[in-house]
Coordinates of C-alpha atoms in Angstrom, one line a residue:
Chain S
X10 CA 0.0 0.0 0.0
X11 CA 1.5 3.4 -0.9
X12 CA 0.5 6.4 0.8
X13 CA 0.6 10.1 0.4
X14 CA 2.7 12.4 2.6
X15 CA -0.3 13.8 4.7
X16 CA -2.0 10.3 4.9
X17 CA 1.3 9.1 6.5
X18 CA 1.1 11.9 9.1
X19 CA -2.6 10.9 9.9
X20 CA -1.9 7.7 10.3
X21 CA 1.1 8.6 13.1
X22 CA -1.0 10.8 15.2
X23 CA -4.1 9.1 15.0
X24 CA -2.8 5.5 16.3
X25 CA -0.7 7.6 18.8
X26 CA -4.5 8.7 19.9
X27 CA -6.2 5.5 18.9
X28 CA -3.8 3.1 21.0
X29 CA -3.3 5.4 24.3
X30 CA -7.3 5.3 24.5
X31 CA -7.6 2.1 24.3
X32 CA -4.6 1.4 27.0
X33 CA -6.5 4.0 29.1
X34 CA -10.0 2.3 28.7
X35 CA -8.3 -0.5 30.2
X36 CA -8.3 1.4 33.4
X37 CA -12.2 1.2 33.7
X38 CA -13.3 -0.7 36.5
X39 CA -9.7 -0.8 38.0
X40 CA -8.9 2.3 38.9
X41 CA -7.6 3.3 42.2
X42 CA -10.4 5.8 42.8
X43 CA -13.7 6.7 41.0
X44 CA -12.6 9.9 40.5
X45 CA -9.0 8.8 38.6
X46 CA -11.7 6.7 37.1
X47 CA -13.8 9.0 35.5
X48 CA -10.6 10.9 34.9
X49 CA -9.2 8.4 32.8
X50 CA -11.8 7.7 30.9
X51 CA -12.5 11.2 29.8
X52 CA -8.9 11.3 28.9
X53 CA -9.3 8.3 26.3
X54 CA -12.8 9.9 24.9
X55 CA -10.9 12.8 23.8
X56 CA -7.8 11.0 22.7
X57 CA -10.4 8.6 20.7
X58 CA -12.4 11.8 19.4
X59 CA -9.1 13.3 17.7
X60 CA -8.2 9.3 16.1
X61 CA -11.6 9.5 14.4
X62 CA -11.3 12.9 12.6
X63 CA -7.2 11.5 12.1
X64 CA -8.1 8.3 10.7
X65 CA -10.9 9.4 8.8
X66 CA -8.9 11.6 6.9
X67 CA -6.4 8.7 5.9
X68 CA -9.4 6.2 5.1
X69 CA -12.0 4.5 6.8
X70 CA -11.9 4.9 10.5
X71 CA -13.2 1.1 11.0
X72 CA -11.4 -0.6 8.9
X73 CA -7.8 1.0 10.0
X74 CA -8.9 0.3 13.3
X75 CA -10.0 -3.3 13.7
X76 CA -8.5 -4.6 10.4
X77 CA -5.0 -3.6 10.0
X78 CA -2.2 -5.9 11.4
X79 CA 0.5 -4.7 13.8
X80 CA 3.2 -3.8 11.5
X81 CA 0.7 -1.1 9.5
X82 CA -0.3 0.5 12.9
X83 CA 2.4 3.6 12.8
X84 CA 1.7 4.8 16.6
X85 CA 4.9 5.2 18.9
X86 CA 6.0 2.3 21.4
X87 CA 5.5 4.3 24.2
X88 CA 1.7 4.8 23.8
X89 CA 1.4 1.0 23.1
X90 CA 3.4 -0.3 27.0
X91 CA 0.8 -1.8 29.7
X92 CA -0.5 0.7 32.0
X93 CA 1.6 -1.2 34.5
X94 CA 0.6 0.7 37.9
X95 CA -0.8 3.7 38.3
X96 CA 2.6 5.6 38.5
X97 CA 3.7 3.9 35.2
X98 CA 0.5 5.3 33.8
X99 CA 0.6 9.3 34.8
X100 CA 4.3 8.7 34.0
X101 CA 3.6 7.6 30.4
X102 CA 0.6 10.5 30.2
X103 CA 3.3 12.8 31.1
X104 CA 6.2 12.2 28.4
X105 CA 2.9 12.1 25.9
X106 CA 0.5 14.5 26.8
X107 CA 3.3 17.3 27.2
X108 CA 4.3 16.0 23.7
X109 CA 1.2 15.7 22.2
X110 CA 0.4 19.5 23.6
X111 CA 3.5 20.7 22.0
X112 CA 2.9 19.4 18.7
X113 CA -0.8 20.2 18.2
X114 CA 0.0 24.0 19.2
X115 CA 2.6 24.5 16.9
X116 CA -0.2 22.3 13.9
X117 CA -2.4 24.7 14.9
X118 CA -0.1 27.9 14.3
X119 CA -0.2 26.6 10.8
X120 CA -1.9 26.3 7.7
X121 CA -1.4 23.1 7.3
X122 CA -4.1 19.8 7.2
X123 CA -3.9 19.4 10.9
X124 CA -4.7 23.0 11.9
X125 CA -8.5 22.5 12.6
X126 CA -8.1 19.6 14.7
X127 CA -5.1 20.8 16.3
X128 CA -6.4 23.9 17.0
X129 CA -9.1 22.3 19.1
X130 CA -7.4 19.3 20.4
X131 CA -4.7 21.5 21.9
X132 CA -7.2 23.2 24.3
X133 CA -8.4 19.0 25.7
X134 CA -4.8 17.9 25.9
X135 CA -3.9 20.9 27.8
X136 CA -5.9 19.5 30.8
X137 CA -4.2 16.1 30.2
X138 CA -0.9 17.7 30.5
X139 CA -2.4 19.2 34.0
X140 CA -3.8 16.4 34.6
X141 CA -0.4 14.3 34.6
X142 CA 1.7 17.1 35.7
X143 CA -0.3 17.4 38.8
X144 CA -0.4 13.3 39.8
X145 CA 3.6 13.1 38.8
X146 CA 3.9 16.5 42.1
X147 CA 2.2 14.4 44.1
X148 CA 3.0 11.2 43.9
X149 CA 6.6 11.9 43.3
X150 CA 6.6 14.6 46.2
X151 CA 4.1 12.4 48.2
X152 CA 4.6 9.2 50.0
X153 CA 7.7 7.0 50.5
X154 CA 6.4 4.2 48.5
X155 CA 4.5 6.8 45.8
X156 CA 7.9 8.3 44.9
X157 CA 9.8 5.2 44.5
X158 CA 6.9 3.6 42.1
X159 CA 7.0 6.8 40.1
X160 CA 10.8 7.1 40.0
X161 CA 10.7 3.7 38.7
X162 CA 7.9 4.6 35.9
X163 CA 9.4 7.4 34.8
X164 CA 13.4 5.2 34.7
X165 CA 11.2 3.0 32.9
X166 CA 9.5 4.9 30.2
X167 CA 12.6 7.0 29.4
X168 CA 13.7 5.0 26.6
X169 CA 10.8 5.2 24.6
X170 CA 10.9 9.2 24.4
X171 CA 13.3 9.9 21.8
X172 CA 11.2 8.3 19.0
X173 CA 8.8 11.4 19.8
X174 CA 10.7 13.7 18.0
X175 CA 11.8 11.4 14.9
X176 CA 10.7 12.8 11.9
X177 CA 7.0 11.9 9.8
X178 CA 6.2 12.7 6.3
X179 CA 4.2 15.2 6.2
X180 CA 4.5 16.4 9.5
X181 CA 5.5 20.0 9.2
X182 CA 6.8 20.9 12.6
X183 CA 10.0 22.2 14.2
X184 CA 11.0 18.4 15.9
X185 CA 14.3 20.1 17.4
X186 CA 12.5 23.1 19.1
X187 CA 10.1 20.3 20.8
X188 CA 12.5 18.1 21.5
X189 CA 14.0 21.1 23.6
X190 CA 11.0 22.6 24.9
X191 CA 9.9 19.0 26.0
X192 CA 12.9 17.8 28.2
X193 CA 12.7 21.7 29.7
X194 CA 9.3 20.8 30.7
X195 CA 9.4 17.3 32.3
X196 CA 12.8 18.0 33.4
X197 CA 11.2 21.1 35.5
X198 CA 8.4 18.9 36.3
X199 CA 10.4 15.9 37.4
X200 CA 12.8 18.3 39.5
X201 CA 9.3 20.1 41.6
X202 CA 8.1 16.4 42.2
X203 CA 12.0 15.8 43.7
X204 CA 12.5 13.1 41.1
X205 CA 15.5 11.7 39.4
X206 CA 15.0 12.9 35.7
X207 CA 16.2 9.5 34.3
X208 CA 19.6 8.9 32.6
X209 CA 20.3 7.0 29.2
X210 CA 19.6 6.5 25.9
X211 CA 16.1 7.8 25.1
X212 CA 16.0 5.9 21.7
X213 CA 17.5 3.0 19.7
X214 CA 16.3 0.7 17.6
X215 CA 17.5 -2.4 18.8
X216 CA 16.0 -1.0 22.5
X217 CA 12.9 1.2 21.9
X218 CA 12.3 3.5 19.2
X219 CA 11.1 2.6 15.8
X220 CA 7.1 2.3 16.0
X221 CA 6.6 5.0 13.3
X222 CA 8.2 2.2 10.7
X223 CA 5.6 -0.4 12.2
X224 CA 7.5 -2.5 14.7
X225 CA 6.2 -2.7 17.8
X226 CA 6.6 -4.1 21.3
X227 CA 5.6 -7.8 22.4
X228 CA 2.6 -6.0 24.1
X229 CA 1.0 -4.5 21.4
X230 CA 0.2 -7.4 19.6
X231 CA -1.9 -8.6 22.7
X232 CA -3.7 -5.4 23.3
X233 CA -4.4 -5.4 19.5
X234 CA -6.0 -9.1 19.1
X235 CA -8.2 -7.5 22.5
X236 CA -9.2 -4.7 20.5
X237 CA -9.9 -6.0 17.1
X238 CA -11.1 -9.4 18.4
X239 CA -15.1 -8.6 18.1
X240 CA -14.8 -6.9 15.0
X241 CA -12.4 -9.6 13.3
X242 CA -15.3 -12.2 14.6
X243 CA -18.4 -10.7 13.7
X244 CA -18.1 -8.5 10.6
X245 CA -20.3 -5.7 10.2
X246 CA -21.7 -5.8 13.8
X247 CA -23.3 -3.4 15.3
X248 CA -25.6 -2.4 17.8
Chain U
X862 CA -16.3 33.6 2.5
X863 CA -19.1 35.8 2.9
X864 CA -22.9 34.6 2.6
X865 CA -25.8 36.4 3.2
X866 CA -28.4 34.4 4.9
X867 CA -31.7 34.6 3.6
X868 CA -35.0 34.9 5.6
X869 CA -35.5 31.4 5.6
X870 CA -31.9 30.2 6.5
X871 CA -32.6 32.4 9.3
X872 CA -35.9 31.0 10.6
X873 CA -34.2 27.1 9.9
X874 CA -31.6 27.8 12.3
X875 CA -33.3 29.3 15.3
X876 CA -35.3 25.7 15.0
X877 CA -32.5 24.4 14.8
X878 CA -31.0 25.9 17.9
X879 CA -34.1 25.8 20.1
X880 CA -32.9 21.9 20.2
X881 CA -32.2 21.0 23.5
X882 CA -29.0 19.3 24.1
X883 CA -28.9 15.7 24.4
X884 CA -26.8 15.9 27.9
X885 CA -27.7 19.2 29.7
X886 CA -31.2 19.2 28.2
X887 CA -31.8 23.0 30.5
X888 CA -29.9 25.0 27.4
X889 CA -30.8 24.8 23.9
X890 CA -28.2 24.5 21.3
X891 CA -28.3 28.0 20.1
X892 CA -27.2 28.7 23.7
X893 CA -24.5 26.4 24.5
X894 CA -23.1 28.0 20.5
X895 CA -22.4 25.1 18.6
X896 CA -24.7 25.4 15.9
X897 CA -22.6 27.1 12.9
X898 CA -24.8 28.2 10.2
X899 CA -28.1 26.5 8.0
X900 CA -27.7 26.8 4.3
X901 CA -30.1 25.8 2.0
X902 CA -29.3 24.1 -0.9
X903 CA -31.9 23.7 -2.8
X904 CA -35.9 22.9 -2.9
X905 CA -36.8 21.0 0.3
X906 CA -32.7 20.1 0.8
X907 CA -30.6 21.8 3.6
X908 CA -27.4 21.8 5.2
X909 CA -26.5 22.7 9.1
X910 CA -22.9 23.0 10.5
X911 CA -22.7 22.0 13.6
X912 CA -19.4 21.8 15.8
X913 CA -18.2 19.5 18.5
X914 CA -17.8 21.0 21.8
X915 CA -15.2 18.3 22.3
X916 CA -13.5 16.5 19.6
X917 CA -14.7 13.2 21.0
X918 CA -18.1 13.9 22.6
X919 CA -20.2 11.7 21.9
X920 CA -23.7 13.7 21.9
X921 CA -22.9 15.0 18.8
X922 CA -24.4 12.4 16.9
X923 CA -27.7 13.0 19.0
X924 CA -27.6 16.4 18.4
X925 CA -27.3 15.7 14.6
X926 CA -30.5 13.0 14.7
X927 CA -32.3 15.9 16.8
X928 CA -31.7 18.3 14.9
X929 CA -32.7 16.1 11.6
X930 CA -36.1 15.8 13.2
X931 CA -36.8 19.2 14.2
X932 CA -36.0 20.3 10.4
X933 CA -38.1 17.5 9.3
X934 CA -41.1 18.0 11.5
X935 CA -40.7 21.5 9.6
X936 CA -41.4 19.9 6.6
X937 CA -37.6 19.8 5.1
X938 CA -37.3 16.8 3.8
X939 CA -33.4 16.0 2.6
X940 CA -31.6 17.5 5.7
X941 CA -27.5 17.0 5.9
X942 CA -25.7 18.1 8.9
X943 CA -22.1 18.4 9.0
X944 CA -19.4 19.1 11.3
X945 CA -16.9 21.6 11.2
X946 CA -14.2 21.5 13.4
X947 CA -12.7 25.1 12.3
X948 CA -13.0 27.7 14.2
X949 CA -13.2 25.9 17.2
X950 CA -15.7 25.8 20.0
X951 CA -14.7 27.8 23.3
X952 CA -17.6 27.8 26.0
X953 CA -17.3 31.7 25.2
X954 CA -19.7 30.7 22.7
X955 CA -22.0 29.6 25.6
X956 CA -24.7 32.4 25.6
X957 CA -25.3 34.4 28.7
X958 CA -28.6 32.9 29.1
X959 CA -27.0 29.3 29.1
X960 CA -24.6 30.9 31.5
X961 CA -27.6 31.1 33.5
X962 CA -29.7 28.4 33.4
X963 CA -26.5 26.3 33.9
X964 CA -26.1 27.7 37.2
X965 CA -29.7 27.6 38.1
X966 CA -29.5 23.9 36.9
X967 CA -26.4 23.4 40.0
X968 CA -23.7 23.5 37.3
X969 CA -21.3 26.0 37.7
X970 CA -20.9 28.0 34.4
X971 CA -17.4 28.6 32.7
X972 CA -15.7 31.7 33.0
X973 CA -15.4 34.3 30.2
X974 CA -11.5 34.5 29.5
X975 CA -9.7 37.6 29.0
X976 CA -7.5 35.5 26.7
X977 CA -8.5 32.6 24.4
X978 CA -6.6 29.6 24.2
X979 CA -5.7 26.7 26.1
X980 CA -5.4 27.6 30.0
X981 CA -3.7 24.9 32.4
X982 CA -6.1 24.6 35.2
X983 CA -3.1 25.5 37.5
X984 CA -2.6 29.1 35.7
X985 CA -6.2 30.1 35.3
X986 CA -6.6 32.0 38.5
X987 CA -4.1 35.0 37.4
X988 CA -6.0 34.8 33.5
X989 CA -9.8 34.8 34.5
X990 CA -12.3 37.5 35.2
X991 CA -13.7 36.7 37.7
X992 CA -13.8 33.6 40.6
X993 CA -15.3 30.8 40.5
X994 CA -18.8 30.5 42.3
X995 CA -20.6 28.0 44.1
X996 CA -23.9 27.6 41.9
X997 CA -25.4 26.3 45.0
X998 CA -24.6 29.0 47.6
X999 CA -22.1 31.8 45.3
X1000 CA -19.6 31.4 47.7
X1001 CA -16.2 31.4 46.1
X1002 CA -14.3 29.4 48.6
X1003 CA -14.3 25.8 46.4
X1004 CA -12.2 23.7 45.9
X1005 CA -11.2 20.9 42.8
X1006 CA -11.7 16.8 43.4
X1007 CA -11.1 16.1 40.1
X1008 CA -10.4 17.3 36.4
X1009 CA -12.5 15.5 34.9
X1010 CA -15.7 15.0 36.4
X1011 CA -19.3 13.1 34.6
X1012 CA -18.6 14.3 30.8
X1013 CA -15.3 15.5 29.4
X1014 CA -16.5 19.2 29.2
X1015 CA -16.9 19.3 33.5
X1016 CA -14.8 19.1 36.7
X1017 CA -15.4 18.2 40.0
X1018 CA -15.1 20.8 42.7
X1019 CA -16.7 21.1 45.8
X1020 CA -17.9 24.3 48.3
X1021 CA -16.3 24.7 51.7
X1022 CA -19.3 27.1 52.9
X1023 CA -21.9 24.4 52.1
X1024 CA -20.4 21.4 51.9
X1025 CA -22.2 20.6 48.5
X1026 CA -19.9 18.9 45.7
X1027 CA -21.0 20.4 42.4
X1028 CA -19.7 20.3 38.3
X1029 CA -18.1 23.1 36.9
X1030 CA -18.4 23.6 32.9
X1031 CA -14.2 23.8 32.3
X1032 CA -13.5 26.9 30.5
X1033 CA -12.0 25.6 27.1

């Protein structure tokens, strides 16, 4: 299948949006309060909002969604990891949401194909940016046992972060700018919750790194057989 | 672009917008501002923008059947309504009535910024006009429980004068 520069682009952001809501949906029912619950969930109805204007613009939302195979999803690794504990979840949220805020503010300075939804995606993912910024204060700045499990998500999550700023076809945006106004901003963030901003490599193929060319992580393939499972079985559904 | 709208693209659209919506069924959707504009296109055929208050909310799709009927019932028959995401919805488009009836209703209305654009929760006091208010008791002494409270467009705050938890319609 050959695709067109934009479609490319559509296809990036909209599994990044697409997969994270799907991981967060996972959360219903377990979450450890009804209010993180709610939270949560809102968080993924927004994220799954943007993937259906994203998708939609690269073909049909359905079909992308429930009939592609892992290696044509083009999402980044770190949106596809388990929400592990709650720590490792805000701690993923964090290194994407103040990604994802970055980039749709500058796509909506534009003129480009992304500037409508940009424009008004920016103003949801600012409150998930809060949102994340907020739990990483006060769990890292909290309890004993809260800062060491989100010391340990954030360590953990630090090598999928440098595949953020790779470049996409048809993504018109200043990657090295983001890239520095990024680590500013978690690295402030990490310092005000008395964290350890991680040390390492934050990319490399042969560790983490290279879900934009369609390989993936063990888990995704596993969360994708969940999601696609009832569509792959009974064609045409619906309710 | 500029269109003129004609008597009767004028008269579609305030039936359009005396809709209620689906989830706070106290303000029309004139009032909450995210009915766009009615064209019509042609004998008996028209066309209504309509734009998401969130990109993912899910009552738009009720809105679009309501509004479908209500054009209908007006004896349009082919009625196509789109959305348009461009410019965005702020709840400055929120009418002062919905202000209102949102309060009166126990939600507490957003704020009318001084600047548009995304405001972090934790930098709106020094960019809003005004404080936020208690719709049960106006007291301004709150505080949040959560960002995100029963749909994406509220939070979850609660009154330290009466006690009373309560939604507030985020500014966005």
């Amino acid at each position: 299948m050959t695709t067109t520069a934009p479609t490319t682009a559509a296809l990036a952001l909209g599994d990044d949006a697409l997969v994270l809501s799907h991981r967060l949906g996972e959360w219903a029912g377990h979450a450890p309060v009804l209010e993180e619950e709610v939270a949560l969930a809102n968080i993924a109805l927004d994220l799954l909002g943007q993937a259906r204007v994203l998708l939609s613009t690269a073909g049909d939302e359905d079909e992308l969604a429930y009939l592609r195979e892992e290696r044509a999803f083009r999402n980044l690794q770190l949106v596809e990891q388990p929400n592990g504990d709650f720590a490792h979840t805000i701690a993923r949220q964090l290194y994407f949401s103040t990604y994802q805020h970055l980039l749709y503010a500058e796509l909506a300075a534009g003129e480009g194909p992304f500037a409508g939804l940009a424009a008004k995606a920016v103003k949801e993912v600012a409150y998930h940016r809060d949102h994340a910024e907020q739990w990483t204060l006060r769990l890292g700045d909290g309890t004993e046992v809260g800062h060491k499990k989100m010391q340990r998500a954030c360590t953990a999550l630090w090598r999928f972060t440098g595949e953020m700023f790779q470049p996409v076809d048809g993504l018109d945006v200043d990657l090295a700018g983001m890239e520095t106004a990024w680590l500013d901003s978690v690295r402030a963030v990490l310092h005000r919750a008395t964290l350890t901003v991680p040390e390492g490599p934050r990319t490399g193929a042969w560790t983490a790194g290279a879900g934009r060319q369609g390989v993936h992580t063990e888990p995704f393939g596993r969360m994708l057989a969940e999601m696609q499972h009832l569509h792959r079985s009974h064609p045409g559904a619906s309710w | 672009m500029v269109t003129t709208t004609t008597a009767l693209e004028a008269e579609l659209l305030e039936i359009a917008g005396s809709v209620p919506d689906p989830e706070l069924p106290v303000l029309t959707l004139q009032e909450l501002g995210v009915l766009r504009a009615v064209h019509v296109r042609g004998a008996e055929s028209v066309e209504v923008e309509l734009t998401p208050t969130y990109t993912g909310c899910p009552a738009i799709e009720a809105m679009s059947l309501d509004i479908e009927q209500a054009l209908h019932a007006h004896g349009i028959r082919d009625v196509t309504v789109r959305t348009v995401l461009r410019p965005a919805w702020s709840t400055d488009d929120i009418t002062a009535e919905g202000r209102r009836k949102l309060r009166e209703f126990g939600i507490a209305p957003p704020r009318v910024r001084e600047v548009s654009g995304p405001v972090p929760v934790s930098l709106s006091p020094t960019r809003m006009l005004e404080p936020l208010r208690c719709p049960h008791c106006g007291s301004t002494d709150t505080e949040l429980l959560s960002r995100f409270s029963s749909t994406a467009c509220k939070a979850l705050r609660r009154c330290l004068t009466c006690r009373e938890p309560f939604d507030h319609f985020k500014e966005l």
